[in-house]
Structures are given as structure tokens and as C-alpha cells.
Amino acid sequence: MLFKFLTGKEISNLQTGLIFSQAAGLLWVFLGLMFLFPSDTITVNDGGPPVPLLLLIGVLRILIPIIIARGVKILFWVLVVLSILAFVNGFLAPMNNNIQFIWFLPLSVLVEIAVLYNLLSPKGRQELKNQ
């Protein structure tokens, strides 16, 4: 429905889920770059996330939907597992009582809810079978 207002064309649940998954990948790449470059406002403690891993996950989240759209259906479940892990991470990341990352909770979790809702809906799975 959202993309119908933006583009004037209705797209399916599978396409919507893949688009939201790419948006989540861009979010992960943004987070990786934010931790990679030094800043006065964002500091990473010694136990922080490994930046190359964040960048790799982000790039995978951008590329996997493209491969799924080309017909490799097995990666659909890899994408679902990555979304579930990112959903759980959305709650665990700001738990160290660090107020500077509290924005990560709603941003990450809302994107992952949109991804999982559209990919796991009956219409989305049916479209994957028909692809």
C-alpha cells in the first residue's frame, strides 16, 4: 500500500519485504560506517561490535533480495533468519544502558517487523512458490 502511493503501482508482499530488507541492509551499512569512522559523539568501547561484520551483514542484506528476485528461492529462508536475528538484536543492542543508542531500538525493530510481516505473509510465500 505504501509503495502504491509512492509509485502509483501496486507491488506484492514479496517485493515489499525484499525492498524493506534492502532498507535494513542500508541501515546496517550505515551503522558499520558510523562505528568505523571516529567521532566525538559516538564512541565504541573495547567490547563493541566488530565493524567488518556489520558491513558484511549490511552488504548481504542488500544483495540477498536481488538474488532471491532472480530465482534462488533457498536464500529466502536465509533472509528470514537474518531478519529474526536482527529483530532480536534490536532489543539487545541498547540494553547496556547507553542512551546514545536508544534510537536503534525503534528504527531497527520497525524495519524488521515490516520485513517479516511481508515475507512471511501467506501472499508473500505463495508468490515465492509461483516465481
Short mmCIF file of N, CA and C in Angstrom, two decimals, residues 7-82:
data_model
loop_
_atom_site.label_atom_id
_atom_site.label_comp_id
_atom_site.label_asym_id
_atom_site.label_seq_id
_atom_site.Cartn_x
_atom_site.Cartn_y
_atom_site.Cartn_z
N THR A 7 4.69 5.14 -5.94
CA THR A 7 4.99 4.86 -7.33
C THR A 7 3.77 4.85 -8.23
N GLY A 8 2.59 4.74 -7.66
CA GLY A 8 1.37 4.66 -8.46
C GLY A 8 1.07 3.26 -8.95
N LYS A 9 1.87 2.29 -8.51
CA LYS A 9 1.71 0.90 -8.95
C LYS A 9 1.71 0.00 -7.71
N GLU A 10 0.77 -0.92 -7.68
CA GLU A 10 0.70 -1.86 -6.56
C GLU A 10 1.79 -2.92 -6.72
N ILE A 11 2.53 -3.19 -5.65
CA ILE A 11 3.52 -4.26 -5.69
C ILE A 11 3.14 -5.30 -4.65
N SER A 12 3.65 -6.50 -4.82
CA SER A 12 3.24 -7.62 -3.98
C SER A 12 3.94 -7.60 -2.63
N ASN A 13 3.48 -8.49 -1.75
CA ASN A 13 4.08 -8.58 -0.41
C ASN A 13 5.53 -9.03 -0.48
N LEU A 14 5.83 -9.96 -1.38
CA LEU A 14 7.21 -10.43 -1.51
C LEU A 14 8.13 -9.29 -1.94
N GLN A 15 7.71 -8.51 -2.91
CA GLN A 15 8.52 -7.38 -3.36
C GLN A 15 8.68 -6.35 -2.25
N THR A 16 7.61 -6.10 -1.51
CA THR A 16 7.68 -5.14 -0.41
C THR A 16 8.66 -5.62 0.66
N GLY A 17 8.59 -6.91 1.01
CA GLY A 17 9.51 -7.47 2.00
C GLY A 17 10.95 -7.39 1.55
N LEU A 18 11.19 -7.64 0.26
CA LEU A 18 12.56 -7.56 -0.25
C LEU A 18 13.07 -6.12 -0.25
N ILE A 19 12.19 -5.18 -0.54
CA ILE A 19 12.59 -3.77 -0.51
C ILE A 19 12.92 -3.33 0.92
N PHE A 20 12.08 -3.74 1.88
CA PHE A 20 12.36 -3.41 3.28
C PHE A 20 13.64 -4.10 3.76
N SER A 21 13.91 -5.28 3.25
CA SER A 21 15.15 -5.97 3.63
C SER A 21 16.37 -5.21 3.12
N GLN A 22 16.27 -4.66 1.92
CA GLN A 22 17.37 -3.85 1.42
C GLN A 22 17.52 -2.57 2.24
N ALA A 23 16.42 -2.00 2.69
CA ALA A 23 16.50 -0.82 3.56
C ALA A 23 17.18 -1.19 4.88
N ALA A 24 16.90 -2.38 5.40
CA ALA A 24 17.57 -2.83 6.62
C ALA A 24 19.07 -3.02 6.36
N GLY A 25 19.43 -3.50 5.18
CA GLY A 25 20.84 -3.63 4.83
C GLY A 25 21.53 -2.28 4.79
N LEU A 26 20.85 -1.30 4.24
CA LEU A 26 21.43 0.05 4.23
C LEU A 26 21.61 0.58 5.65
N LEU A 27 20.69 0.24 6.54
CA LEU A 27 20.81 0.63 7.95
C LEU A 27 22.05 -0.01 8.58
N TRP A 28 22.29 -1.30 8.29
CA TRP A 28 23.47 -1.98 8.83
C TRP A 28 24.76 -1.38 8.27
N VAL A 29 24.78 -1.06 7.00
CA VAL A 29 25.97 -0.44 6.41
C VAL A 29 26.20 0.93 7.05
N PHE A 30 25.14 1.69 7.25
CA PHE A 30 25.26 2.99 7.91
C PHE A 30 25.83 2.83 9.32
N LEU A 31 25.35 1.83 10.06
CA LEU A 31 25.87 1.60 11.42
C LEU A 31 27.34 1.21 11.38
N GLY A 32 27.70 0.34 10.44
CA GLY A 32 29.11 -0.06 10.33
C GLY A 32 30.01 1.12 10.01
N LEU A 33 29.59 1.97 9.10
CA LEU A 33 30.39 3.15 8.76
C LEU A 33 30.43 4.15 9.91
N MET A 34 29.35 4.22 10.67
CA MET A 34 29.31 5.12 11.82
C MET A 34 30.32 4.69 12.88
N PHE A 35 30.47 3.36 13.06
CA PHE A 35 31.45 2.88 14.03
C PHE A 35 32.86 2.88 13.46
N LEU A 36 32.99 2.82 12.15
CA LEU A 36 34.30 2.75 11.52
C LEU A 36 35.04 4.09 11.60
N PHE A 37 34.33 5.17 11.36
CA PHE A 37 34.96 6.48 11.36
C PHE A 37 34.85 7.11 12.74
N PRO A 38 35.93 7.69 13.25
CA PRO A 38 35.91 8.25 14.59
C PRO A 38 35.01 9.48 14.67
N SER A 39 34.44 9.66 15.86
CA SER A 39 33.56 10.79 16.09
C SER A 39 33.64 11.19 17.56
N ASP A 40 33.29 12.43 17.81
CA ASP A 40 33.27 12.90 19.20
C ASP A 40 32.01 12.45 19.92
N THR A 41 30.92 12.27 19.17
CA THR A 41 29.65 11.93 19.81
C THR A 41 29.41 10.44 19.91
N ILE A 42 29.95 9.66 18.99
CA ILE A 42 29.78 8.21 19.00
C ILE A 42 31.10 7.57 19.37
N THR A 43 31.12 6.86 20.48
CA THR A 43 32.33 6.16 20.90
C THR A 43 32.02 4.68 21.00
N VAL A 44 32.98 3.85 20.64
CA VAL A 44 32.82 2.41 20.73
C VAL A 44 33.79 1.90 21.78
N ASN A 45 33.25 1.21 22.77
CA ASN A 45 34.10 0.64 23.81
C ASN A 45 34.84 -0.57 23.25
N ASP A 46 35.74 -1.13 24.04
CA ASP A 46 36.52 -2.28 23.59
C ASP A 46 35.64 -3.48 23.25
N GLY A 47 34.50 -3.61 23.90
CA GLY A 47 33.62 -4.75 23.66
C GLY A 47 32.57 -4.46 22.61
N GLY A 48 32.79 -3.47 21.78
CA GLY A 48 31.82 -3.06 20.78
C GLY A 48 31.72 -4.06 19.63
N PRO A 49 30.81 -3.80 18.72
CA PRO A 49 30.61 -4.73 17.61
C PRO A 49 31.78 -4.67 16.63
N PRO A 50 32.12 -5.81 16.04
CA PRO A 50 33.17 -5.78 15.03
C PRO A 50 32.64 -5.13 13.75
N VAL A 51 33.28 -4.07 13.36
CA VAL A 51 32.80 -3.25 12.24
C VAL A 51 32.76 -4.01 10.92
N PRO A 52 33.78 -4.82 10.59
CA PRO A 52 33.68 -5.55 9.31
C PRO A 52 32.48 -6.50 9.27
N LEU A 53 32.12 -7.06 10.42
CA LEU A 53 30.95 -7.94 10.46
C LEU A 53 29.66 -7.16 10.20
N LEU A 54 29.54 -5.97 10.75
CA LEU A 54 28.37 -5.14 10.49
C LEU A 54 28.28 -4.78 9.01
N LEU A 55 29.41 -4.42 8.42
CA LEU A 55 29.41 -4.08 7.00
C LEU A 55 29.08 -5.30 6.13
N LEU A 56 29.61 -6.47 6.48
CA LEU A 56 29.32 -7.69 5.73
C LEU A 56 27.84 -8.05 5.81
N ILE A 57 27.26 -7.96 6.99
CA ILE A 57 25.83 -8.25 7.14
C ILE A 57 25.01 -7.25 6.33
N GLY A 58 25.39 -6.00 6.36
CA GLY A 58 24.66 -5.00 5.58
C GLY A 58 24.72 -5.26 4.09
N VAL A 59 25.90 -5.61 3.59
CA VAL A 59 26.04 -5.89 2.16
C VAL A 59 25.25 -7.15 1.79
N LEU A 60 25.29 -8.17 2.66
CA LEU A 60 24.49 -9.38 2.40
C LEU A 60 23.00 -9.07 2.37
N ARG A 61 22.55 -8.20 3.30
CA ARG A 61 21.12 -7.86 3.35
C ARG A 61 20.71 -7.04 2.13
N ILE A 62 21.65 -6.41 1.48
CA ILE A 62 21.34 -5.68 0.24
C ILE A 62 21.35 -6.63 -0.95
N LEU A 63 22.29 -7.57 -0.99
CA LEU A 63 22.45 -8.43 -2.16
C LEU A 63 21.50 -9.64 -2.17
N ILE A 64 21.16 -10.20 -1.02
CA ILE A 64 20.31 -11.39 -0.99
C ILE A 64 18.95 -11.15 -1.62
N PRO A 65 18.25 -10.03 -1.36
CA PRO A 65 16.97 -9.82 -2.05
C PRO A 65 17.10 -9.76 -3.57
N ILE A 66 18.21 -9.26 -4.07
CA ILE A 66 18.41 -9.23 -5.53
C ILE A 66 18.54 -10.65 -6.06
N ILE A 67 19.27 -11.50 -5.34
CA ILE A 67 19.44 -12.88 -5.77
C ILE A 67 18.11 -13.64 -5.67
N ILE A 68 17.33 -13.37 -4.64
CA ILE A 68 16.02 -14.02 -4.50
C ILE A 68 15.12 -13.62 -5.66
N ALA A 69 15.15 -12.35 -6.03
CA ALA A 69 14.31 -11.89 -7.14
C ALA A 69 14.72 -12.53 -8.46
N ARG A 70 15.96 -12.98 -8.57
CA ARG A 70 16.42 -13.65 -9.79
C ARG A 70 16.07 -15.13 -9.81
N GLY A 71 15.51 -15.66 -8.69
CA GLY A 71 15.01 -17.02 -8.71
C GLY A 71 15.65 -18.01 -7.77
N VAL A 72 16.61 -17.63 -6.94
CA VAL A 72 17.23 -18.55 -5.98
C VAL A 72 16.38 -18.52 -4.71
N LYS A 73 15.48 -19.51 -4.59
CA LYS A 73 14.47 -19.48 -3.53
C LYS A 73 15.02 -19.89 -2.17
N ILE A 74 16.09 -20.66 -2.11
CA ILE A 74 16.61 -21.14 -0.83
C ILE A 74 17.12 -19.98 0.04
N LEU A 75 17.56 -18.90 -0.59
CA LEU A 75 18.05 -17.75 0.17
C LEU A 75 16.92 -17.00 0.87
N PHE A 76 15.68 -17.29 0.50
CA PHE A 76 14.53 -16.68 1.17
C PHE A 76 14.58 -16.98 2.67
N TRP A 77 14.87 -18.22 3.03
CA TRP A 77 14.89 -18.60 4.44
C TRP A 77 16.13 -18.06 5.14
N VAL A 78 17.22 -17.90 4.42
CA VAL A 78 18.41 -17.24 5.00
C VAL A 78 18.05 -15.80 5.35
N LEU A 79 17.32 -15.15 4.47
CA LEU A 79 16.90 -13.77 4.71
C LEU A 79 15.95 -13.68 5.91
N VAL A 80 15.07 -14.65 6.05
CA VAL A 80 14.15 -14.67 7.19
C VAL A 80 14.93 -14.86 8.49
N VAL A 81 15.91 -15.75 8.49
CA VAL A 81 16.73 -15.97 9.69
C VAL A 81 17.53 -14.72 10.03
N LEU A 82 18.11 -14.07 9.04
CA LEU A 82 18.83 -12.82 9.29
C LEU A 82 17.91 -11.74 9.85
#
